Amino acid sequence: MEHLHQSIKNGETVVDLETILQHKNGQLLDVEATLSPLMDHDGRTIGITGICRDISARKQA
């Protein structure tokens, strides 16, 4: 995880990261994530934005 955070801090976008997340109801979901740095006007990374997609059905197939 530290490697991912460092890559994003360096301005890189992480694409097609597969991981498992826990839904608030306790169910585990296979997800694919895209993480991108959120930059200020000076080009400094001030946060991370991400999109996660449930790929559980695809993994089961």
mmCIF file of C-alpha atoms in Angstrom:
data_model
loop_
_atom_site.group_PDB
_atom_site.id
_atom_site.type_symbol
_atom_site.label_atom_id
_atom_site.label_comp_id
_atom_site.label_asym_id
_atom_site.label_seq_id
_atom_site.Cartn_x
_atom_site.Cartn_y
_atom_site.Cartn_z
ATOM 1 C CA MET A 1 0.000 0.000 0.000
ATOM 2 C CA GLU A 2 2.857 2.370 0.791
ATOM 3 C CA HIS A 3 4.238 1.840 -2.731
ATOM 4 C CA LEU A 4 0.836 2.788 -4.217
ATOM 5 C CA HIS A 5 0.593 5.937 -2.105
ATOM 6 C CA GLN A 6 4.126 6.959 -3.080
ATOM 7 C CA SER A 7 3.367 6.436 -6.788
ATOM 8 C CA ILE A 8 0.274 8.613 -6.537
ATOM 9 C CA LYS A 9 2.156 11.285 -4.547
ATOM 10 C CA ASN A 10 4.645 11.333 -7.439
ATOM 11 C CA GLY A 11 1.805 12.183 -9.845
ATOM 12 C CA GLU A 12 1.206 8.709 -11.285
ATOM 13 C CA THR A 13 -2.235 7.211 -11.905
ATOM 14 C CA VAL A 14 -2.778 3.610 -10.801
ATOM 15 C CA VAL A 15 -5.053 1.726 -13.219
ATOM 16 C CA ASP A 16 -6.687 -1.727 -12.920
ATOM 17 C CA LEU A 17 -5.713 -2.336 -9.310
ATOM 18 C CA GLU A 18 -7.594 -5.453 -8.168
ATOM 19 C CA THR A 19 -8.351 -5.844 -4.477
ATOM 20 C CA ILE A 20 -11.038 -6.966 -2.048
ATOM 21 C CA LEU A 21 -13.168 -4.473 -0.108
ATOM 22 C CA GLN A 22 -15.754 -5.072 2.570
ATOM 23 C CA HIS A 23 -19.259 -3.703 1.947
ATOM 24 C CA LYS A 24 -20.967 -2.029 4.906
ATOM 25 C CA ASN A 25 -23.199 -5.121 5.192
ATOM 26 C CA GLY A 26 -20.077 -7.253 5.757
ATOM 27 C CA GLN A 27 -19.984 -8.886 2.313
ATOM 28 C CA LEU A 28 -16.563 -9.076 0.645
ATOM 29 C CA LEU A 29 -16.425 -7.693 -2.904
ATOM 30 C CA ASP A 30 -13.803 -8.119 -5.594
ATOM 31 C CA VAL A 31 -13.165 -4.644 -6.998
ATOM 32 C CA GLU A 32 -11.055 -3.031 -9.674
ATOM 33 C CA ALA A 33 -9.829 0.450 -8.808
ATOM 34 C CA THR A 34 -8.334 3.415 -10.627
ATOM 35 C CA LEU A 35 -6.566 5.890 -8.340
ATOM 36 C CA SER A 36 -5.352 9.326 -9.411
ATOM 37 C CA PRO A 37 -3.599 12.186 -7.648
ATOM 38 C CA LEU A 38 -5.556 15.332 -6.844
ATOM 39 C CA MET A 39 -3.213 18.272 -7.463
ATOM 40 C CA ASP A 40 -3.289 21.911 -6.360
ATOM 41 C CA HIS A 41 -2.394 24.862 -8.628
ATOM 42 C CA ASP A 42 1.302 24.437 -7.781
ATOM 43 C CA GLY A 43 1.355 20.789 -8.872
ATOM 44 C CA ARG A 44 1.506 19.380 -5.347
ATOM 45 C CA THR A 45 -0.504 16.278 -4.554
ATOM 46 C CA ILE A 46 -3.140 17.186 -1.978
ATOM 47 C CA GLY A 47 -5.290 14.067 -2.146
ATOM 48 C CA ILE A 48 -6.302 10.945 -4.004
ATOM 49 C CA THR A 49 -9.411 10.399 -6.082
ATOM 50 C CA GLY A 50 -10.568 6.927 -6.956
ATOM 51 C CA ILE A 51 -13.155 4.900 -8.773
ATOM 52 C CA CYS A 52 -13.954 1.328 -7.736
ATOM 53 C CA ARG A 53 -15.937 -1.122 -9.829
ATOM 54 C CA ASP A 54 -17.450 -4.351 -8.485
ATOM 55 C CA ILE A 55 -15.977 -7.243 -10.498
ATOM 56 C CA SER A 56 -17.228 -10.069 -8.272
ATOM 57 C CA ALA A 57 -19.399 -11.633 -11.006
ATOM 58 C CA ARG A 58 -16.508 -11.538 -13.475
ATOM 59 C CA LYS A 59 -14.160 -13.176 -10.949
ATOM 60 C CA GLN A 60 -16.694 -15.924 -10.215
ATOM 61 C CA ALA A 61 -17.043 -16.716 -13.929
#
